[in-house]
Amino acid sequence: MDLLAEIHRRRTFAIIAHPDAGKTTLNEKMLLFGGAIKTAGAVKSHKIDTSTKSDWMEIEKQRGISVATSVMGFEYKGKKINLLDTPGHQDFAEDTYRTLTAVDSVILVIDCVKGVEIQTEKLMEVCRMRNTPVICFINKLDREGRDPYDLLDEIEEKLNIEVRPLSWPISMGKSFKGVYNLYNKSLNLFTPSQRKVNAERVSIENLEDEKLGELVGINNANQLREDVELIEGVYPEFDPTNYLQGQVAPVFFGSAVNNFGIQELLDTFIDIAPLPKSREAEEREVKPDEDKFSGFVFKIHANMDPNHRNRIAFLRICSGKFERNKPYNHVRGTKPLRFSNITSFMAQDKESVDEAFPGDIVGLYDTGNLRIGDTLTDGENIHFKGIPSFSPEIFKEVINKDTMKSKQLEKGLKQLMEEGVAQLFTFDIGSRKVIGTVGQLQFEVIQFRLKNEYNATVEFAPMNLYKACWISSKDKKQLDEFVRSKNRHIARDNKGNLVFMAESKAWLQMVQDNYPEIEFHFTSEF
Ligand SMILES: Nc1nc2c(ncn2[C@@H]2O[C@H](COP(=O)(O)OP(=O)(O)OP(=O)(O)O)[C@@H](O)[C@H]2O)c(=O)[nH]1
Ligand SMILES: [Mg+2]
């Protein structure tokens, strides 16, 4: 009973979008409305010196972009909300994709000037595959953006989902007057403010009311009446079941930086967003209300707190109750694990808790036992599905610029690779170290973090490599023979697995043809 009540209280979701759409800003404003923080440090327009609560890493502050997912919990109207802010940049997409495995729904942010952008399309594809419920928030209405009807059409077309507006903007840009809430039929007037939470709210039962004209001007009032009539005529009544099945996305309009449209979004979200859902494991489906605990690690972050230098594993609880100091089955490992400290991320503060419930995301201090994708359970051996792994695209050799700090470099590289920041390959001959990433920016993050967190100075030298292929064979002799004859191109990943470093596509093809006994894999999970 206890467990059921806790499950019913929880809502776990991610904010996703193309870079710069305003995710971190929205995240922060939700915390502000949720009462979790007192004042908002507005994200500066030139993206320098940002001090939003969720972008805590130094590099994020300097550049104003999110490079990793952050987790934040807060209480709102009796609900426990777990909110994950994801990075938009494609170079960090791996982190975002993993985060999508740990949430039950998403809020998708769209910039009203730019419309649906490429990264948004990619993220939505992943959501559509799993029928994740989606709410759209069309942001930056304080700017001269595109026509709202056009935006809605574009969402339907490019994102392959039906939409249903639940709020509607009254003009935009300089003449932006506010949003009419179609869900509860009230009017929210706009006063640009980055710090003020209480927007003026007027209840308008009947749009024919003359008060409307007095408030927003006769022309705007007439336009709104026309728009609302059109919307109610064109779009079917909003049905939360269709939203929960991932068929219809309710749409809200607003301006995150100006605290505008957030309240509608948050209040409706609380009303309609899904409870913690069942999760697919290879063995069976796991329901949240099972008595026995289960959960999986979707993210690891070293040195989150510069004062403590701890490594934290982020665990999504899928079923049952997770308790402090209780031994749990570490499905991939050999011995049970117990955790004397369970961290819950409430706004900026971390606090220790004794127990956590399905939907929750907690941090576990880890000394190197846990890996991304690991499952913890109350006994059963299950493996949760869907944690993606990527094939590196860009390769660079690590050049140590301070040989006195080789130990620190070793340690830093090891820990960052365990976080899944990138992949490290060490050549058998000459022990040259090569890092493979999916994007250029990851090198900057690695360089910065090695310096900041491990005091190791590195540079990266470009390498002409086409692909890293994990190799295996049923025939051990053939494999040994292959490794011997290609020894200049053989490396190990950080778990010691054999990798063949192919310089070009044509050459790889030739080698594959010449060695039919050898299997070539393009991700480490095979
Ligand atoms: N004009 C206007 N600017 C906004 C609004 N909301 C956010 N911004 C600005 O848009 C920029 C990007 O905001 P962020 O919240 O950092 O964007 P993000 O989506 O988290 O970006 P990444 O994490 O790097 O993908 C910042 O300069 C914000 O101040 C808005 O409603 N109106
Ligand atoms: Mg961000």
Coordinates of C-alpha atoms and ligand atoms in Angstrom, one line a residue:
M1 CA 0.0 0.0 0.0
D2 CA 2.8 2.3 1.0
L3 CA 4.6 1.4 -2.2
L4 CA 1.5 2.1 -4.4
A5 CA 1.0 5.5 -2.8
E6 CA 4.6 6.4 -3.4
I7 CA 4.4 5.2 -7.0
H8 CA 1.3 7.3 -7.6
R9 CA 3.0 10.4 -6.3
R10 CA 5.9 10.3 -8.7
R11 CA 6.5 11.8 -12.2
T12 CA 9.8 11.4 -13.9
F13 CA 10.6 13.2 -17.1
A14 CA 13.3 14.7 -19.2
I15 CA 13.4 18.0 -21.0
I16 CA 14.8 17.5 -24.5
A17 CA 15.4 19.7 -27.6
H18 CA 17.9 21.0 -30.1
P19 CA 20.7 23.1 -28.5
D20 CA 19.7 26.5 -27.2
A21 CA 16.0 26.0 -27.3
G22 CA 15.8 26.9 -23.6
K23 CA 15.8 23.5 -21.8
T24 CA 18.0 24.6 -18.9
T25 CA 16.1 27.8 -18.6
L26 CA 12.8 25.9 -18.5
N27 CA 14.2 23.5 -16.0
E28 CA 15.3 26.3 -13.7
K29 CA 11.9 28.0 -14.0
M30 CA 10.1 24.8 -13.1
L31 CA 12.2 24.6 -10.0
L32 CA 11.3 28.3 -9.3
F33 CA 7.6 27.6 -9.7
G34 CA 7.9 24.4 -7.7
G35 CA 9.4 26.5 -4.8
A36 CA 12.6 24.5 -4.9
I37 CA 14.7 27.5 -5.5
K38 CA 14.1 31.1 -4.4
T39 CA 15.6 33.2 -7.2
A40 CA 16.5 32.4 -10.7
G41 CA 19.9 33.2 -12.0
A42 CA 18.8 34.1 -15.5
V43 CA 20.8 32.5 -18.2
K44 CA 22.6 35.3 -20.0
S45 CA 21.9 35.8 -23.6
H46 CA 25.5 35.6 -24.7
K47 CA 25.7 32.3 -22.9
I48 CA 28.6 33.3 -20.6
D49 CA 28.5 33.3 -16.8
T50 CA 25.4 31.3 -16.6
S51 CA 24.5 30.2 -13.1
T52 CA 21.5 28.1 -13.6
K53 CA 21.1 25.4 -10.9
S54 CA 21.5 22.5 -13.2
D55 CA 24.5 23.4 -15.2
W56 CA 27.0 22.8 -12.5
M57 CA 30.0 21.8 -14.3
E58 CA 32.6 24.5 -14.8
I59 CA 32.8 24.0 -18.6
E60 CA 29.0 24.4 -18.8
K61 CA 29.2 27.7 -16.9
Q62 CA 31.9 29.0 -19.2
R63 CA 30.2 28.1 -22.4
G64 CA 26.6 28.3 -21.4
I65 CA 25.8 24.9 -22.9
S66 CA 24.8 21.7 -21.1
V67 CA 27.3 18.9 -21.7
A68 CA 25.7 16.3 -19.4
T69 CA 22.3 15.4 -18.1
S70 CA 21.5 16.8 -14.7
V71 CA 18.9 15.4 -12.3
M72 CA 16.7 17.5 -10.0
G73 CA 13.8 16.5 -7.8
F74 CA 11.2 18.7 -6.2
E75 CA 7.8 18.5 -4.5
Y76 CA 4.9 20.2 -6.3
K77 CA 1.3 20.0 -5.2
G78 CA 1.8 16.8 -3.4
K79 CA 3.7 15.2 -6.2
K80 CA 7.4 14.2 -6.3
I81 CA 8.8 15.4 -9.6
N82 CA 12.0 14.1 -10.9
L83 CA 13.3 16.3 -13.7
L84 CA 16.2 15.5 -16.0
D85 CA 17.7 18.3 -18.1
T86 CA 19.5 16.9 -21.1
P87 CA 22.2 18.4 -23.3
G88 CA 21.0 19.3 -26.8
H89 CA 24.3 19.3 -28.6
Q90 CA 24.7 16.3 -30.9
D91 CA 28.2 15.5 -29.5
F92 CA 26.6 14.7 -26.2
A93 CA 23.7 12.8 -27.7
E94 CA 24.8 9.6 -26.1
D95 CA 24.2 11.1 -22.7
T96 CA 20.7 12.3 -23.8
Y97 CA 19.8 8.9 -25.3
R98 CA 20.7 7.1 -22.1
T99 CA 18.7 9.5 -20.1
L100 CA 15.6 8.8 -22.2
T101 CA 15.8 5.2 -21.0
A102 CA 15.4 6.4 -17.4
V103 CA 12.3 8.6 -17.8
D104 CA 8.6 8.0 -18.3
S105 CA 7.8 11.0 -20.4
V106 CA 9.4 14.1 -22.0
I107 CA 8.8 17.8 -22.5
L108 CA 10.0 18.8 -25.8
V109 CA 11.1 22.5 -26.2
I110 CA 10.8 24.2 -29.5
D111 CA 12.2 27.7 -30.3
C112 CA 9.3 29.6 -32.0
V113 CA 11.8 31.4 -34.3
K114 CA 13.6 28.3 -35.4
G115 CA 10.9 25.8 -35.4
V116 CA 11.6 22.0 -35.4
E117 CA 15.4 21.6 -35.7
I118 CA 17.5 18.5 -36.6
Q119 CA 18.5 17.4 -33.2
T120 CA 14.9 17.6 -32.0
E121 CA 13.9 15.3 -34.9
K122 CA 16.5 12.7 -33.9
L123 CA 15.5 12.7 -30.2
M124 CA 11.8 12.4 -31.1
E125 CA 12.6 9.4 -33.2
V126 CA 13.8 7.7 -30.1
C127 CA 10.7 8.7 -28.2
R128 CA 8.4 7.5 -31.0
M129 CA 10.1 4.1 -30.9
R130 CA 9.1 3.7 -27.3
N131 CA 5.8 5.6 -27.5
T132 CA 7.1 7.9 -24.8
P133 CA 4.4 10.5 -24.0
V134 CA 5.4 14.0 -25.2
I135 CA 4.4 17.5 -24.2
C136 CA 5.6 20.3 -26.5
F137 CA 6.6 23.7 -25.1
I138 CA 7.0 26.4 -27.8
N139 CA 9.4 28.8 -26.3
K140 CA 10.7 32.4 -26.8
L141 CA 7.3 34.0 -27.6
D142 CA 8.8 37.3 -26.6
R143 CA 10.6 37.1 -30.0
E144 CA 9.1 37.6 -33.4
G145 CA 8.6 33.9 -34.2
R146 CA 6.9 31.9 -36.8
D147 CA 3.2 31.7 -37.2
P148 CA 1.8 29.3 -34.5
Y149 CA -0.3 27.3 -37.0
D150 CA 2.8 26.8 -39.2
L151 CA 4.7 25.6 -36.1
L152 CA 2.0 23.1 -35.3
D153 CA 2.0 21.8 -38.8
E154 CA 5.7 21.5 -38.8
I155 CA 5.6 19.5 -35.6
E156 CA 3.1 17.1 -37.0
E157 CA 5.0 16.6 -40.2
K158 CA 8.5 16.4 -39.0
L159 CA 8.0 14.7 -35.7
N160 CA 5.4 12.3 -36.8
I161 CA 2.9 13.0 -34.0
E162 CA -0.5 14.6 -33.8
V163 CA -0.7 17.8 -31.8
R164 CA -3.4 19.5 -29.7
P165 CA -2.8 23.0 -28.4
L166 CA -3.7 23.5 -24.8
S167 CA -2.7 27.1 -24.7
W168 CA -2.7 29.8 -27.4
P169 CA -0.5 32.9 -27.7
I170 CA -2.0 36.4 -28.1
S171 CA 0.3 38.0 -30.6
M172 CA 4.1 37.6 -30.1
G173 CA 7.4 39.4 -30.0
K174 CA 7.2 43.0 -28.9
S175 CA 3.4 43.0 -28.9
F176 CA 3.1 39.6 -27.1
K177 CA 0.1 40.0 -24.8
G178 CA -0.1 36.6 -23.1
V179 CA -1.4 33.1 -23.4
Y180 CA -5.0 31.9 -23.3
N181 CA -5.2 28.6 -21.5
L182 CA -7.5 26.4 -23.4
Y183 CA -7.4 23.6 -20.8
N184 CA -8.9 25.6 -18.0
K185 CA -10.2 28.6 -20.0
S186 CA -8.2 31.4 -18.3
L187 CA -6.1 34.2 -19.6
N188 CA -2.6 34.8 -18.5
L189 CA -1.3 38.3 -19.2
F190 CA 2.3 38.9 -20.1
T191 CA 4.6 41.2 -18.3
P192 CA 8.2 40.6 -19.2
S193 CA 10.0 39.6 -16.1
Q194 CA 12.8 37.3 -15.5
R195 CA 12.4 37.2 -11.7
K196 CA 8.8 37.5 -11.0
V197 CA 6.7 34.4 -10.6
N198 CA 3.2 35.7 -10.4
A199 CA 1.9 36.7 -13.7
E200 CA -1.5 38.3 -13.8
R201 CA -4.1 35.7 -14.3
V202 CA -7.7 36.5 -15.3
S203 CA -10.4 34.0 -15.6
I204 CA -12.5 34.5 -18.8
E205 CA -15.3 32.1 -19.0
N206 CA -16.7 33.5 -22.1
L207 CA -14.5 34.8 -24.8
E208 CA -17.2 37.2 -25.9
D209 CA -16.7 39.0 -22.6
E210 CA -15.9 42.7 -23.3
K211 CA -13.2 42.6 -20.6
L212 CA -11.0 40.7 -23.1
G213 CA -10.8 43.6 -25.4
E214 CA -10.0 46.0 -22.6
L215 CA -7.2 43.7 -21.5
V216 CA -5.5 42.8 -24.7
G217 CA -6.9 45.3 -27.2
I218 CA -9.8 44.9 -29.6
N219 CA -7.8 43.5 -32.5
N220 CA -6.0 41.0 -30.4
A221 CA -9.3 40.0 -28.7
N222 CA -11.0 39.4 -32.1
Q223 CA -8.0 37.4 -33.3
L224 CA -8.0 35.2 -30.2
R225 CA -11.8 34.6 -30.6
E226 CA -11.2 33.5 -34.2
D227 CA -8.2 31.4 -33.3
V228 CA -10.0 29.6 -30.4
E229 CA -13.0 28.9 -32.6
L230 CA -10.7 27.5 -35.3
I231 CA -8.7 25.3 -32.9
E232 CA -11.8 23.9 -31.2
G233 CA -13.2 23.2 -34.6
V234 CA -10.1 21.6 -36.1
Y235 CA -8.7 19.7 -33.2
P236 CA -10.6 17.0 -31.4
E237 CA -11.2 17.4 -27.7
F238 CA -7.9 16.6 -25.8
D239 CA -7.9 13.1 -24.5
P240 CA -5.2 12.3 -22.0
T241 CA -5.3 8.6 -22.9
N242 CA -4.0 9.4 -26.4
Y243 CA -1.3 11.5 -24.9
L244 CA -0.3 8.6 -22.6
Q245 CA -0.1 6.3 -25.6
G246 CA 2.3 8.7 -27.3
Q247 CA -0.2 9.5 -30.1
V248 CA -1.0 13.1 -29.4
A249 CA 1.3 15.8 -28.0
P250 CA -0.4 18.6 -26.1
V251 CA 1.2 21.9 -27.0
F252 CA 1.9 24.9 -24.8
F253 CA 3.3 28.4 -25.7
G254 CA 5.4 30.6 -23.5
S255 CA 8.6 32.3 -22.7
A256 CA 10.8 30.4 -20.3
V257 CA 13.2 33.2 -19.5
N258 CA 10.4 35.5 -18.7
N259 CA 8.6 32.9 -16.5
F260 CA 5.8 32.8 -18.9
G261 CA 3.6 29.9 -19.6
I262 CA 5.4 27.7 -17.1
Q263 CA 2.6 27.5 -14.6
E264 CA 0.1 26.2 -17.2
L265 CA 2.7 23.7 -18.3
L266 CA 3.5 22.5 -14.8
D267 CA -0.1 22.3 -13.6
T268 CA -1.2 20.4 -16.7
F269 CA 1.8 18.2 -16.5
I270 CA 1.0 17.2 -12.9
D271 CA -2.5 16.3 -14.1
I272 CA -1.8 14.2 -17.1
A273 CA 1.8 13.0 -17.0
P274 CA 2.3 9.2 -16.6
L275 CA 3.2 7.4 -13.3
P276 CA 6.4 5.4 -13.3
K277 CA 5.9 2.8 -16.0
S278 CA 6.8 -0.9 -16.4
R279 CA 10.2 -1.6 -18.0
E280 CA 11.3 -4.2 -20.4
A281 CA 14.0 -6.6 -19.3
E282 CA 15.5 -9.3 -21.5
E283 CA 13.8 -11.9 -19.3
R284 CA 10.4 -10.3 -18.7
E285 CA 8.5 -7.1 -18.1
V286 CA 9.1 -5.5 -14.7
K287 CA 6.2 -3.7 -13.1
P288 CA 6.8 -0.8 -10.7
D289 CA 4.5 -2.2 -8.0
E290 CA 6.4 -5.5 -7.6
D291 CA 7.5 -5.9 -4.0
K292 CA 11.1 -6.8 -5.0
F293 CA 13.4 -4.0 -5.8
S294 CA 15.1 -3.6 -9.2
G295 CA 16.8 -0.7 -10.9
F296 CA 19.5 0.1 -13.4
V297 CA 22.5 2.5 -13.8
F298 CA 22.1 4.8 -16.8
K299 CA 24.8 7.4 -16.0
I300 CA 28.1 7.7 -14.1
H301 CA 29.7 11.0 -13.2
A302 CA 33.1 11.4 -11.5
N303 CA 34.0 14.4 -9.4
M304 CA 30.6 16.0 -9.5
D305 CA 31.4 17.8 -6.4
P306 CA 34.9 19.3 -6.6
N307 CA 35.3 19.2 -2.9
H308 CA 34.7 15.5 -2.6
R309 CA 36.0 13.9 -5.7
N310 CA 33.4 11.2 -5.6
R311 CA 32.2 9.1 -8.4
I312 CA 28.4 8.8 -8.5
A313 CA 26.3 6.3 -10.3
F314 CA 22.8 7.3 -11.2
L315 CA 20.3 4.6 -10.6
R316 CA 16.7 4.6 -11.9
I317 CA 14.5 2.6 -9.6
C318 CA 12.1 0.4 -11.6
S319 CA 10.3 -1.7 -9.0
G320 CA 10.0 -2.1 -5.2
K321 CA 11.7 -0.2 -2.5
F322 CA 15.4 0.6 -2.6
E323 CA 16.9 0.8 0.9
R324 CA 20.0 2.0 2.5
N325 CA 22.5 -0.7 3.8
K326 CA 20.6 -3.6 2.3
P327 CA 22.7 -6.0 0.2
Y328 CA 21.5 -6.2 -3.4
N329 CA 22.3 -8.5 -6.3
H330 CA 24.7 -6.9 -8.7
V331 CA 23.6 -8.8 -11.8
R332 CA 26.9 -8.4 -13.8
G333 CA 29.1 -8.6 -10.7
T334 CA 30.2 -11.4 -8.5
K335 CA 29.4 -10.1 -5.0
P336 CA 26.3 -8.3 -3.6
L337 CA 26.6 -4.6 -3.1
R338 CA 25.2 -2.5 -0.3
F339 CA 25.0 1.3 -0.2
S340 CA 25.4 3.2 3.1
N341 CA 24.7 6.5 1.4
I342 CA 21.8 7.1 -1.1
T343 CA 21.8 10.6 -2.5
S344 CA 18.6 12.2 -3.7
F345 CA 19.1 15.3 -5.9
M346 CA 16.7 17.9 -4.5
A347 CA 17.1 21.2 -6.5
Q348 CA 20.8 22.1 -6.0
D349 CA 21.2 20.3 -2.7
K350 CA 22.0 16.7 -2.4
E351 CA 20.5 15.0 0.5
S352 CA 20.9 11.5 2.0
V353 CA 17.8 9.4 2.1
D354 CA 17.1 6.0 3.6
E355 CA 14.8 4.7 0.8
A356 CA 13.7 5.4 -2.7
F357 CA 10.8 4.3 -4.8
P358 CA 10.0 3.5 -8.5
G359 CA 10.5 6.6 -10.7
D360 CA 13.2 8.0 -8.4
I361 CA 16.7 8.6 -9.5
V362 CA 19.3 8.4 -6.9
G363 CA 23.0 8.8 -6.7
L364 CA 25.2 6.0 -5.4
Y365 CA 28.8 6.5 -4.3
D366 CA 30.7 4.1 -6.3
T367 CA 34.4 3.0 -6.1
G368 CA 34.5 1.4 -9.5
N369 CA 32.0 -1.5 -9.2
L370 CA 29.3 -0.1 -11.3
R371 CA 29.0 0.5 -15.0
I372 CA 26.5 2.1 -17.2
G373 CA 23.7 -0.5 -17.9
D374 CA 24.2 -2.5 -14.7
T375 CA 21.2 -3.9 -13.0
L376 CA 20.7 -4.1 -9.2
T377 CA 17.9 -6.3 -7.8
D378 CA 16.6 -8.0 -4.8
G379 CA 17.9 -11.3 -6.0
E380 CA 16.6 -12.1 -9.5
N381 CA 19.0 -12.0 -12.5
I382 CA 17.4 -9.6 -14.9
H383 CA 18.9 -7.3 -17.6
F384 CA 17.1 -4.1 -18.5
K385 CA 17.0 -3.4 -22.3
G386 CA 17.6 -0.4 -24.3
I387 CA 20.7 1.3 -23.0
P388 CA 22.3 2.4 -26.3
S389 CA 26.0 2.2 -27.1
F390 CA 27.6 4.2 -29.9
S391 CA 30.3 3.6 -32.5
P392 CA 33.0 6.2 -32.2
E393 CA 33.4 8.4 -35.3
I394 CA 36.4 10.7 -34.6
F395 CA 39.7 9.4 -33.3
K396 CA 42.6 11.4 -31.7
E397 CA 45.8 10.3 -30.1
V398 CA 46.3 11.4 -26.5
I399 CA 49.6 13.4 -26.1
N400 CA 50.7 13.8 -22.5
K401 CA 52.1 17.3 -22.1
D402 CA 53.3 16.8 -18.6
T403 CA 55.1 13.5 -18.0
M404 CA 55.4 14.2 -14.3
K405 CA 51.6 13.7 -14.2
S406 CA 51.3 10.4 -16.0
K407 CA 49.7 8.7 -13.0
Q408 CA 47.0 11.3 -12.8
L409 CA 46.4 11.1 -16.5
E410 CA 46.0 7.3 -16.3
K411 CA 43.5 7.6 -13.6
G412 CA 41.6 10.5 -15.2
L413 CA 41.3 8.7 -18.5
K414 CA 40.2 5.5 -16.8
Q415 CA 37.5 7.3 -14.8
L416 CA 36.2 9.4 -17.6
M417 CA 35.9 6.4 -19.9
E418 CA 34.0 4.5 -17.3
E419 CA 31.6 7.4 -17.3
G420 CA 31.0 6.7 -20.9
V421 CA 32.3 10.1 -22.0
A422 CA 34.2 8.5 -24.8
Q423 CA 36.1 5.4 -25.6
L424 CA 39.8 4.8 -25.1
F425 CA 41.9 2.4 -27.2
T426 CA 45.4 1.4 -26.4
F427 CA 47.5 0.0 -29.2
D428 CA 49.3 -3.2 -28.4
I429 CA 52.5 -1.9 -30.0
G430 CA 53.9 1.3 -28.5
S431 CA 51.0 1.7 -26.0
R432 CA 49.7 4.6 -28.0
K433 CA 46.4 5.8 -26.5
V434 CA 43.6 6.9 -28.8
I435 CA 40.3 8.3 -27.9
G436 CA 37.2 7.8 -30.0
T437 CA 34.2 10.0 -29.7
V438 CA 31.1 10.8 -31.7
G439 CA 31.7 14.5 -31.7
Q440 CA 34.5 17.1 -31.6
L441 CA 33.2 18.9 -28.4
Q442 CA 33.8 15.7 -26.4
F443 CA 37.5 16.2 -26.8
E444 CA 37.3 19.7 -25.3
V445 CA 35.3 18.4 -22.4
I446 CA 37.9 15.6 -21.8
Q447 CA 40.8 18.0 -22.0
F448 CA 39.2 20.4 -19.7
R449 CA 38.1 17.8 -17.2
L450 CA 41.5 16.1 -17.2
K451 CA 43.1 19.4 -16.3
N452 CA 40.5 20.5 -13.8
E453 CA 39.8 17.3 -12.0
Y454 CA 43.0 15.4 -12.4
N455 CA 45.6 18.1 -13.0
A456 CA 46.8 16.3 -16.2
T457 CA 47.6 18.3 -19.3
V458 CA 46.9 16.7 -22.6
E459 CA 46.7 17.6 -26.3
F460 CA 45.1 15.6 -29.0
A461 CA 46.7 14.7 -32.3
P462 CA 44.4 14.0 -35.2
M463 CA 44.5 10.4 -36.4
N464 CA 43.5 8.9 -39.7
L465 CA 41.2 6.2 -38.6
Y466 CA 38.0 5.1 -40.1
K467 CA 36.5 2.7 -37.5
A468 CA 37.3 0.8 -34.4
C469 CA 36.0 -2.7 -34.7
W470 CA 35.6 -5.0 -31.8
I471 CA 36.7 -8.5 -33.1
S472 CA 35.8 -11.9 -32.0
S473 CA 35.8 -15.4 -33.5
K474 CA 34.5 -18.8 -32.7
D475 CA 37.9 -20.1 -33.8
K476 CA 40.5 -19.0 -31.2
K477 CA 43.4 -20.1 -33.4
Q478 CA 42.2 -17.9 -36.3
L479 CA 41.7 -15.0 -33.9
D480 CA 45.3 -15.4 -32.6
E481 CA 46.6 -15.6 -36.1
F482 CA 44.7 -12.5 -37.1
V483 CA 46.0 -10.5 -34.1
R484 CA 49.6 -11.6 -34.9
S485 CA 49.5 -10.7 -38.5
K486 CA 47.7 -7.3 -38.0
N487 CA 49.5 -6.5 -34.8
R488 CA 50.2 -2.9 -35.8
H489 CA 46.5 -2.3 -36.0
I490 CA 45.4 -4.1 -32.8
A491 CA 44.4 -2.2 -29.7
R492 CA 42.5 -2.8 -26.5
D493 CA 39.5 -0.9 -25.2
N494 CA 39.4 0.0 -21.5
K495 CA 38.0 -3.4 -20.6
G496 CA 40.8 -5.2 -22.4
N497 CA 38.7 -6.3 -25.4
L498 CA 40.4 -6.7 -28.7
V499 CA 39.8 -4.0 -31.2
F500 CA 40.9 -3.7 -34.8
M501 CA 41.7 -0.1 -35.9
A502 CA 40.8 0.2 -39.5
E503 CA 42.2 3.1 -41.5
S504 CA 39.8 3.2 -44.4
K505 CA 36.5 1.8 -45.5
A506 CA 38.0 0.0 -48.5
W507 CA 40.8 -1.5 -46.4
L508 CA 38.4 -2.7 -43.8
Q509 CA 36.3 -4.3 -46.5
M510 CA 39.3 -6.1 -47.9
V511 CA 40.4 -7.4 -44.5
Q512 CA 36.8 -8.6 -43.8
D513 CA 36.8 -10.5 -47.1
N514 CA 40.2 -12.0 -46.3
Y515 CA 39.3 -13.2 -42.9
P516 CA 35.8 -14.7 -43.0
E517 CA 36.3 -16.4 -39.7
I518 CA 36.7 -13.1 -37.8
E519 CA 33.6 -11.2 -36.7
F520 CA 33.8 -7.4 -36.8
H521 CA 31.5 -5.4 -34.4
F522 CA 31.0 -1.7 -34.5
T523 CA 29.9 -1.2 -30.9
S524 CA 31.4 -2.7 -27.8
E525 CA 28.1 -4.4 -26.8
F526 CA 27.8 -7.5 -28.9
Ligands
LIG1 N1 14.2 35.6 -25.8 C1 14.2 34.5 -25.1 N2 15.3 33.9 -24.9 C2 15.3 32.7 -24.1 C3 14.1 32.3 -23.6 N3 14.3 31.1 -22.9 C4 15.6 30.9 -23.0 N4 16.2 31.9 -23.7 C5 17.7 32.0 -24.0 O1 18.1 31.0 -24.8 C6 19.5 30.7 -24.6 C7 19.6 29.2 -24.4 O2 19.0 28.8 -23.2 P1 19.4 27.5 -22.5 O3 18.3 27.3 -21.5 O4 20.8 27.4 -22.0 O5 19.2 26.4 -23.7 P2 19.4 24.8 -23.6 O6 18.3 24.3 -24.5 O7 19.5 24.3 -22.3 O8 20.8 24.7 -24.4 P3 21.8 23.4 -24.4 O9 21.7 22.8 -23.0 O10 23.1 23.9 -24.7 O11 21.3 22.4 -25.4 C8 19.9 31.5 -23.4 O12 20.6 32.6 -23.8 C9 18.5 31.9 -22.7 O13 18.6 33.1 -22.0 C10 12.9 33.0 -23.9 O14 11.8 32.7 -23.5 N5 13.0 34.1 -24.7
MG2 MG 21.0 23.3 -21.3

